[in-house]
Amino acid sequence: MSISVQGITKTFSAKGNKKEKKLVLKDISFEVHDGEFVSLVGPSGCGKTTTLTIIAGFQKPDSGQVLVNGKPVTKPGPDRAFVFQNYALLPWLKVGDNIMYPMKKQGVPKAERERRLKELLSIAQMEGSANSYIYELSGGMKQRVAILRGLACDPEILLMDEPLGAVDFQMRKLLQIQMEAMLQQRKVTTMMVTHDVDEAIYFSDRVVVMSRDHGRIMADVKIDLPRPRDRTSERYHEYMDQLTEVLKNALNGEVFNDEDKDLMKFIENVETGADLTEGRSILGTEKETSAPKKERRNFLRKTRQCHDLDDKL
């Protein structure tokens, strides 16, 4: 299923002054072809998430339109699933019930719900977790459940807003491998917002870089690499260098929050040749060496739990 973003413009009321309008997006256009994985990257405030929520139908543009398979998007629909950064799971339901919840809301028969649940849990290698409660899961497992719930109703488009932003470095890399395997089996048209350039290259067929200039698209880079991606290859690092330079221009030396600091840290690491494949986070987080002992123990315990579930990979 294809997505066509055609000249969308969006303003919001300024904080503390509803009469004052802030222009977030201005005349933004791009295409996503059937089956493509496209990532949106850029500094904070460039309109990445706003663009994604307009495509989802959660809000409307002031002007312009979004077409899905040639039809205008006016509201959310079952053809589009949205995965939030903070999981958005229902804590009073077990894992299986969380995944089946959207199917139940859409009236999918019980037998079919259970069949799909079994299939999805198998894809994520979580067959033994259907009866667990959300509080019993690690952050990485919660995110897998959120993605499985997004895939439960067989959407034709999957929209993900920083899906791995809430997990630590080691878990993030493990989940990237799992997500890649899951999405390659399903082959849905996918869009992802991320500020992790390495993650964007790892997943994407194309990476669209947005700027703070009302979301102006600075680059639309096709990632022509075989799957699964090899982070050690020369071509992979050429894409890293290319996108790093574009993002450096997009930031223009302006750092407003932690997301921008993350991007600046990444750019510095690439420019200095830092090792981005070891235990040090490209986001500047070094939990494995600087966290308090109790936090480190919990971190390692959660990592081992996920590795135990994923030893087949």
mmCIF file of C-alpha atoms in Angstrom:
data_model
loop_
_atom_site.group_PDB
_atom_site.id
_atom_site.type_symbol
_atom_site.label_atom_id
_atom_site.label_comp_id
_atom_site.label_asym_id
_atom_site.label_seq_id
_atom_site.Cartn_x
_atom_site.Cartn_y
_atom_site.Cartn_z
ATOM 1 C CA MET A 1 0.000 0.000 0.000
ATOM 2 C CA SER A 2 1.405 3.381 -1.019
ATOM 3 C CA ILE A 3 1.456 6.709 0.838
ATOM 4 C CA SER A 4 1.466 10.087 -0.884
ATOM 5 C CA VAL A 5 2.100 13.181 1.251
ATOM 6 C CA GLN A 6 1.076 16.175 -0.838
ATOM 7 C CA GLY A 7 1.936 19.693 0.260
ATOM 8 C CA ILE A 8 0.885 19.375 3.900
ATOM 9 C CA THR A 9 1.088 22.426 6.154
ATOM 10 C CA LYS A 10 0.380 22.357 9.892
ATOM 11 C CA THR A 11 0.293 25.031 12.594
ATOM 12 C CA PHE A 12 -0.255 24.772 16.346
ATOM 13 C CA SER A 13 -1.260 27.338 18.924
ATOM 14 C CA ALA A 14 1.754 28.689 20.785
ATOM 15 C CA LYS A 15 2.097 27.562 24.398
ATOM 16 C CA GLY A 16 0.377 30.057 26.678
ATOM 17 C CA ASN A 17 -1.079 32.064 23.799
ATOM 18 C CA LYS A 18 -3.766 30.386 21.710
ATOM 19 C CA LYS A 19 -3.960 33.344 19.331
ATOM 20 C CA GLU A 20 -0.311 32.995 18.358
ATOM 21 C CA LYS A 21 0.306 30.249 15.801
ATOM 22 C CA LYS A 22 3.479 28.235 15.372
ATOM 23 C CA LEU A 23 4.179 26.886 11.891
ATOM 24 C CA VAL A 24 5.530 23.333 12.200
ATOM 25 C CA LEU A 25 5.178 21.961 8.664
ATOM 26 C CA LYS A 26 5.093 23.946 5.441
ATOM 27 C CA ASP A 27 4.280 22.409 2.066
ATOM 28 C CA ILE A 28 5.813 18.978 2.790
ATOM 29 C CA SER A 29 5.618 16.351 0.049
ATOM 30 C CA PHE A 30 7.060 12.865 -0.405
ATOM 31 C CA GLU A 31 6.027 9.376 -1.527
ATOM 32 C CA VAL A 32 6.275 5.966 0.121
ATOM 33 C CA HIS A 33 5.895 3.060 -2.272
ATOM 34 C CA ASP A 34 4.151 -0.230 -1.588
ATOM 35 C CA GLY A 35 6.231 -2.423 0.727
ATOM 36 C CA GLU A 36 8.885 0.220 1.413
ATOM 37 C CA PHE A 37 10.416 0.972 4.801
ATOM 38 C CA VAL A 38 11.024 4.725 5.103
ATOM 39 C CA SER A 39 12.519 6.475 8.137
ATOM 40 C CA LEU A 40 12.067 10.131 9.062
ATOM 41 C CA VAL A 41 15.059 11.653 10.858
ATOM 42 C CA GLY A 42 15.956 15.187 11.870
ATOM 43 C CA PRO A 43 16.495 17.512 14.831
ATOM 44 C CA SER A 44 13.876 18.096 17.504
ATOM 45 C CA GLY A 45 10.965 20.263 16.463
ATOM 46 C CA CYS A 46 11.277 19.512 12.752
ATOM 47 C CA GLY A 47 7.823 17.915 12.565
ATOM 48 C CA LYS A 48 8.707 14.219 12.266
ATOM 49 C CA THR A 49 6.064 12.974 14.693
ATOM 50 C CA THR A 50 3.498 15.504 13.462
ATOM 51 C CA THR A 51 3.943 14.151 9.938
ATOM 52 C CA LEU A 52 3.484 10.588 11.180
ATOM 53 C CA THR A 53 0.312 11.404 13.147
ATOM 54 C CA ILE A 54 -1.191 13.180 10.130
ATOM 55 C CA ILE A 55 -0.564 10.053 8.037
ATOM 56 C CA ALA A 56 -2.172 7.999 10.821
ATOM 57 C CA GLY A 57 -5.241 10.253 10.720
ATOM 58 C CA PHE A 58 -4.877 11.377 14.345
ATOM 59 C CA GLN A 59 -4.864 15.004 13.225
ATOM 60 C CA LYS A 60 -5.555 16.896 10.028
ATOM 61 C CA PRO A 61 -3.241 19.212 8.098
ATOM 62 C CA ASP A 62 -4.235 22.855 7.688
ATOM 63 C CA SER A 63 -3.706 22.430 3.958
ATOM 64 C CA GLY A 64 -2.532 19.711 1.619
ATOM 65 C CA GLN A 65 -3.477 16.063 1.923
ATOM 66 C CA VAL A 66 -2.269 12.532 2.532
ATOM 67 C CA LEU A 67 -3.373 9.781 0.158
ATOM 68 C CA VAL A 68 -3.237 6.081 0.991
ATOM 69 C CA ASN A 69 -3.586 4.036 -2.177
ATOM 70 C CA GLY A 70 -5.009 7.128 -3.843
ATOM 71 C CA LYS A 71 -7.683 7.798 -1.201
ATOM 72 C CA PRO A 72 -7.532 10.845 1.133
ATOM 73 C CA VAL A 73 -6.822 10.169 4.821
ATOM 74 C CA THR A 74 -9.469 11.839 7.002
ATOM 75 C CA LYS A 75 -9.325 9.693 10.142
ATOM 76 C CA PRO A 76 -7.576 6.634 11.624
ATOM 77 C CA GLY A 77 -8.358 3.345 9.923
ATOM 78 C CA PRO A 78 -7.666 -0.394 10.239
ATOM 79 C CA ASP A 79 -5.330 -0.205 7.253
ATOM 80 C CA ARG A 80 -2.841 1.778 9.415
ATOM 81 C CA ALA A 81 -1.370 0.641 12.739
ATOM 82 C CA PHE A 82 0.563 2.962 15.058
ATOM 83 C CA VAL A 83 3.291 1.877 17.496
ATOM 84 C CA PHE A 84 4.021 4.424 20.233
ATOM 85 C CA GLN A 85 7.356 5.037 21.914
ATOM 86 C CA ASN A 86 6.010 4.406 25.425
ATOM 87 C CA TYR A 87 4.420 1.022 24.545
ATOM 88 C CA ALA A 88 0.817 2.191 25.336
ATOM 89 C CA LEU A 89 -0.041 -1.309 26.587
ATOM 90 C CA LEU A 90 -2.963 -2.106 28.888
ATOM 91 C CA PRO A 91 -1.425 -3.172 32.233
ATOM 92 C CA TRP A 92 -4.527 -4.995 33.480
ATOM 93 C CA LEU A 93 -4.453 -7.353 30.489
ATOM 94 C CA LYS A 94 -2.049 -10.213 29.877
ATOM 95 C CA VAL A 95 0.311 -10.228 26.905
ATOM 96 C CA GLY A 96 -1.985 -12.320 24.716
ATOM 97 C CA ASP A 97 -5.011 -10.174 25.501
ATOM 98 C CA ASN A 98 -3.049 -7.001 24.746
ATOM 99 C CA ILE A 99 -2.089 -8.332 21.334
ATOM 100 C CA MET A 100 -5.621 -9.558 20.591
ATOM 101 C CA TYR A 101 -7.310 -6.365 21.856
ATOM 102 C CA PRO A 102 -7.462 -4.541 18.477
ATOM 103 C CA MET A 103 -8.682 -7.724 16.780
ATOM 104 C CA LYS A 104 -11.476 -8.007 19.344
ATOM 105 C CA LYS A 105 -12.442 -4.367 18.757
ATOM 106 C CA GLN A 106 -12.663 -5.061 15.030
ATOM 107 C CA GLY A 107 -14.881 -8.092 15.545
ATOM 108 C CA VAL A 108 -12.392 -10.752 14.483
ATOM 109 C CA PRO A 109 -13.763 -14.178 15.532
ATOM 110 C CA LYS A 110 -12.159 -15.725 18.613
ATOM 111 C CA ALA A 111 -10.691 -18.702 16.760
ATOM 112 C CA GLU A 112 -9.016 -16.394 14.235
ATOM 113 C CA ARG A 113 -7.729 -14.126 17.023
ATOM 114 C CA GLU A 114 -6.099 -17.067 18.745
ATOM 115 C CA ARG A 115 -4.607 -18.328 15.484
ATOM 116 C CA ARG A 116 -3.044 -14.951 14.740
ATOM 117 C CA LEU A 117 -1.811 -14.622 18.318
ATOM 118 C CA LYS A 118 -0.009 -17.946 18.103
ATOM 119 C CA GLU A 119 1.561 -16.947 14.780
ATOM 120 C CA LEU A 120 2.710 -13.548 16.061
ATOM 121 C CA LEU A 121 4.177 -14.899 19.292
ATOM 122 C CA SER A 122 6.069 -17.466 17.245
ATOM 123 C CA ILE A 123 7.520 -14.751 14.991
ATOM 124 C CA ALA A 124 8.781 -12.853 18.060
ATOM 125 C CA GLN A 125 9.892 -16.051 19.846
ATOM 126 C CA MET A 126 7.597 -15.232 22.775
ATOM 127 C CA GLU A 127 5.480 -18.395 22.745
ATOM 128 C CA GLY A 128 5.689 -18.792 26.518
ATOM 129 C CA SER A 129 4.682 -15.222 27.343
ATOM 130 C CA ALA A 130 0.990 -15.106 26.376
ATOM 131 C CA ASN A 131 -0.192 -15.389 29.993
ATOM 132 C CA SER A 132 2.324 -12.966 31.486
ATOM 133 C CA TYR A 133 1.274 -9.545 32.740
ATOM 134 C CA ILE A 134 2.924 -6.433 31.343
ATOM 135 C CA TYR A 135 4.665 -5.587 34.619
ATOM 136 C CA GLU A 136 6.506 -8.910 34.430
ATOM 137 C CA LEU A 137 8.193 -7.994 31.136
ATOM 138 C CA SER A 138 11.458 -6.207 30.430
ATOM 139 C CA GLY A 139 11.376 -3.008 28.414
ATOM 140 C CA GLY A 140 12.470 -4.867 25.309
ATOM 141 C CA MET A 141 9.727 -7.458 25.650
ATOM 142 C CA LYS A 142 7.123 -4.729 26.181
ATOM 143 C CA GLN A 143 8.202 -3.109 22.942
ATOM 144 C CA ARG A 144 7.940 -6.413 21.087
ATOM 145 C CA VAL A 145 4.390 -6.807 22.410
ATOM 146 C CA ALA A 146 3.549 -3.286 21.221
ATOM 147 C CA ILE A 147 4.825 -4.091 17.728
ATOM 148 C CA LEU A 148 2.970 -7.419 17.659
ATOM 149 C CA ARG A 149 -0.224 -5.623 18.639
ATOM 150 C CA GLY A 150 0.361 -3.251 15.751
ATOM 151 C CA LEU A 151 0.701 -6.196 13.367
ATOM 152 C CA ALA A 152 -2.234 -8.136 14.846
ATOM 153 C CA CYS A 153 -4.925 -6.844 12.494
ATOM 154 C CA ASP A 154 -2.764 -7.357 9.402
ATOM 155 C CA PRO A 155 -2.431 -3.623 8.670
ATOM 156 C CA GLU A 156 -1.189 -2.601 5.271
ATOM 157 C CA ILE A 157 0.772 0.289 6.791
ATOM 158 C CA LEU A 158 2.782 0.267 10.033
ATOM 159 C CA LEU A 159 3.674 3.647 11.571
ATOM 160 C CA MET A 160 6.239 3.677 14.405
ATOM 161 C CA ASP A 161 7.252 6.676 16.522
ATOM 162 C CA GLU A 162 10.676 6.033 18.105
ATOM 163 C CA PRO A 163 9.729 2.372 18.723
ATOM 164 C CA LEU A 164 13.049 1.560 20.410
ATOM 165 C CA GLY A 165 13.680 4.920 22.035
ATOM 166 C CA ALA A 166 12.868 3.728 25.558
ATOM 167 C CA VAL A 167 15.303 0.794 25.740
ATOM 168 C CA ASP A 168 19.028 0.714 26.479
ATOM 169 C CA PHE A 169 21.799 0.193 23.958
ATOM 170 C CA GLN A 170 22.307 -3.576 24.141
ATOM 171 C CA MET A 171 18.579 -4.281 24.146
ATOM 172 C CA ARG A 172 18.107 -1.851 21.274
ATOM 173 C CA LYS A 173 20.534 -3.758 19.058
ATOM 174 C CA LEU A 174 18.909 -7.082 19.925
ATOM 175 C CA LEU A 175 15.438 -5.724 19.200
ATOM 176 C CA GLN A 176 16.589 -4.316 15.878
ATOM 177 C CA ILE A 177 17.525 -7.833 14.776
ATOM 178 C CA GLN A 178 14.163 -9.176 15.944
ATOM 179 C CA MET A 179 12.151 -6.364 14.376
ATOM 180 C CA GLU A 180 13.952 -6.791 11.075
ATOM 181 C CA ALA A 181 13.086 -10.502 11.033
ATOM 182 C CA MET A 182 9.456 -9.834 11.999
ATOM 183 C CA LEU A 183 8.917 -7.103 9.417
ATOM 184 C CA GLN A 184 10.605 -9.046 6.634
ATOM 185 C CA GLN A 185 8.108 -11.858 7.232
ATOM 186 C CA ARG A 186 5.133 -9.473 7.112
ATOM 187 C CA LYS A 187 6.337 -7.079 4.363
ATOM 188 C CA VAL A 188 4.040 -4.194 5.280
ATOM 189 C CA THR A 189 4.634 -0.628 4.134
ATOM 190 C CA THR A 190 6.407 0.928 7.120
ATOM 191 C CA MET A 191 7.320 4.430 8.275
ATOM 192 C CA MET A 192 9.438 5.062 11.349
ATOM 193 C CA VAL A 193 10.438 8.216 13.201
ATOM 194 C CA THR A 194 13.871 7.941 14.804
ATOM 195 C CA HIS A 195 16.794 10.156 15.773
ATOM 196 C CA ASP A 196 19.185 7.195 15.566
ATOM 197 C CA VAL A 197 20.854 7.365 12.143
ATOM 198 C CA ASP A 198 22.373 3.905 12.467
ATOM 199 C CA GLU A 199 18.913 2.498 13.196
ATOM 200 C CA ALA A 200 17.463 4.292 10.177
ATOM 201 C CA ILE A 201 20.097 2.823 7.860
ATOM 202 C CA TYR A 202 19.724 -0.646 9.374
ATOM 203 C CA PHE A 203 15.976 -0.818 8.692
ATOM 204 C CA SER A 204 15.210 1.485 5.807
ATOM 205 C CA ASP A 205 14.902 1.378 2.063
ATOM 206 C CA ARG A 206 14.965 5.188 2.198
ATOM 207 C CA VAL A 207 15.840 7.797 4.828
ATOM 208 C CA VAL A 208 14.125 11.192 4.648
ATOM 209 C CA VAL A 209 15.935 13.971 6.533
ATOM 210 C CA MET A 210 13.799 16.884 7.762
ATOM 211 C CA SER A 211 15.008 20.279 8.981
ATOM 212 C CA ARG A 212 13.776 22.799 11.537
ATOM 213 C CA ASP A 213 12.847 25.024 8.618
ATOM 214 C CA HIS A 214 9.185 23.963 8.956
ATOM 215 C CA GLY A 215 10.024 20.356 8.125
ATOM 216 C CA ARG A 216 11.748 21.147 4.834
ATOM 217 C CA ILE A 217 13.148 17.931 3.372
ATOM 218 C CA MET A 218 16.913 18.261 3.120
ATOM 219 C CA ALA A 219 17.605 14.813 1.686
ATOM 220 C CA ASP A 220 15.838 11.658 0.562
ATOM 221 C CA VAL A 221 18.488 8.941 0.570
ATOM 222 C CA LYS A 222 17.936 5.511 -0.945
ATOM 223 C CA ILE A 223 19.690 2.799 1.105
ATOM 224 C CA ASP A 224 20.819 0.286 -1.490
ATOM 225 C CA LEU A 225 22.146 -2.483 0.756
ATOM 226 C CA PRO A 226 21.323 -6.204 0.933
ATOM 227 C CA ARG A 227 19.423 -7.621 3.914
ATOM 228 C CA PRO A 228 20.235 -8.459 6.609
ATOM 229 C CA ARG A 229 22.353 -5.330 6.857
ATOM 230 C CA ASP A 230 26.057 -5.629 7.674
ATOM 231 C CA ARG A 231 27.068 -2.731 9.925
ATOM 232 C CA THR A 232 30.756 -3.450 9.296
ATOM 233 C CA SER A 233 30.585 -3.042 5.514
ATOM 234 C CA GLU A 234 32.246 -0.110 3.769
ATOM 235 C CA ARG A 235 29.036 0.909 2.006
ATOM 236 C CA TYR A 236 27.128 0.953 5.305
ATOM 237 C CA HIS A 237 29.632 3.433 6.696
ATOM 238 C CA GLU A 238 29.448 5.516 3.532
ATOM 239 C CA TYR A 239 25.723 5.966 4.181
ATOM 240 C CA MET A 240 26.531 6.850 7.798
ATOM 241 C CA ASP A 241 28.932 9.559 6.620
ATOM 242 C CA GLN A 242 26.462 10.894 4.061
ATOM 243 C CA LEU A 243 23.535 11.161 6.475
ATOM 244 C CA THR A 244 25.729 12.503 9.263
ATOM 245 C CA GLU A 245 26.782 15.409 7.062
ATOM 246 C CA VAL A 246 23.170 16.193 6.147
ATOM 247 C CA LEU A 247 22.104 16.081 9.809
ATOM 248 C CA LYS A 248 24.991 18.298 10.822
ATOM 249 C CA ASN A 249 23.681 20.899 8.395
ATOM 250 C CA ALA A 250 20.131 20.373 9.679
ATOM 251 C CA LEU A 251 21.208 21.040 13.268
ATOM 252 C CA ASN A 252 23.266 24.079 12.256
ATOM 253 C CA GLY A 253 24.914 24.051 15.687
ATOM 254 C CA GLU A 254 21.608 24.563 17.519
ATOM 255 C CA VAL A 255 21.053 22.141 20.423
ATOM 256 C CA PHE A 256 17.711 22.585 22.178
ATOM 257 C CA ASN A 257 17.170 19.332 24.111
ATOM 258 C CA ASP A 258 18.388 15.781 24.763
ATOM 259 C CA GLU A 259 17.320 14.583 21.321
ATOM 260 C CA ASP A 260 19.577 17.190 19.709
ATOM 261 C CA LYS A 261 22.388 16.264 22.105
ATOM 262 C CA ASP A 262 21.998 12.647 20.989
ATOM 263 C CA LEU A 263 22.356 13.673 17.350
ATOM 264 C CA MET A 264 25.399 15.826 18.095
ATOM 265 C CA LYS A 265 26.986 12.943 20.018
ATOM 266 C CA PHE A 266 26.357 10.624 17.094
ATOM 267 C CA ILE A 267 27.875 13.111 14.632
ATOM 268 C CA GLU A 268 30.958 13.524 16.834
ATOM 269 C CA ASN A 269 31.378 9.740 17.071
ATOM 270 C CA VAL A 270 31.156 9.308 13.306
ATOM 271 C CA GLU A 271 33.559 12.166 12.614
ATOM 272 C CA THR A 272 36.119 10.888 15.141
ATOM 273 C CA GLY A 273 35.807 7.274 14.003
ATOM 274 C CA ALA A 274 34.425 6.021 17.322
ATOM 275 C CA ASP A 275 33.346 2.378 17.445
ATOM 276 C CA LEU A 276 29.569 2.377 17.078
ATOM 277 C CA THR A 277 29.166 -1.390 17.226
ATOM 278 C CA GLU A 278 30.446 -2.073 20.741
ATOM 279 C CA GLY A 279 28.781 -1.608 24.125
ATOM 280 C CA ARG A 280 28.938 2.170 24.045
ATOM 281 C CA SER A 281 25.687 3.767 22.981
ATOM 282 C CA ILE A 282 25.758 6.086 19.999
ATOM 283 C CA LEU A 283 23.365 8.131 22.095
ATOM 284 C CA GLY A 284 26.036 8.820 24.692
ATOM 285 C CA THR A 285 24.607 6.445 27.309
ATOM 286 C CA GLU A 286 27.122 4.219 29.102
ATOM 287 C CA LYS A 287 24.904 2.382 31.563
ATOM 288 C CA GLU A 288 27.085 -0.679 31.512
ATOM 289 C CA THR A 289 30.021 1.227 33.060
ATOM 290 C CA SER A 290 28.647 4.246 34.902
ATOM 291 C CA ALA A 291 25.296 3.155 36.327
ATOM 292 C CA PRO A 292 24.925 2.348 40.039
ATOM 293 C CA LYS A 293 25.472 -1.307 40.944
ATOM 294 C CA LYS A 294 21.774 -2.045 41.439
ATOM 295 C CA GLU A 295 20.894 -0.464 38.085
ATOM 296 C CA ARG A 296 23.672 -2.404 36.355
ATOM 297 C CA ARG A 297 22.430 -5.672 37.879
ATOM 298 C CA ASN A 298 18.888 -4.975 36.680
ATOM 299 C CA PHE A 299 20.209 -3.996 33.253
ATOM 300 C CA LEU A 300 22.212 -7.208 32.911
ATOM 301 C CA ARG A 301 19.341 -9.325 34.243
ATOM 302 C CA LYS A 302 16.938 -7.902 31.658
ATOM 303 C CA THR A 303 19.496 -8.388 28.909
ATOM 304 C CA ARG A 304 19.987 -12.048 29.901
ATOM 305 C CA GLN A 305 16.219 -12.594 29.955
ATOM 306 C CA CYS A 306 15.888 -11.378 26.400
ATOM 307 C CA HIS A 307 18.933 -13.329 25.240
ATOM 308 C CA ASP A 308 17.409 -16.481 26.762
ATOM 309 C CA LEU A 309 14.263 -15.902 24.720
ATOM 310 C CA ASP A 310 16.229 -15.166 21.582
ATOM 311 C CA ASP A 311 18.944 -17.813 21.573
ATOM 312 C CA LYS A 312 17.539 -19.127 18.289
ATOM 313 C CA LEU A 313 18.580 -15.973 16.432
#
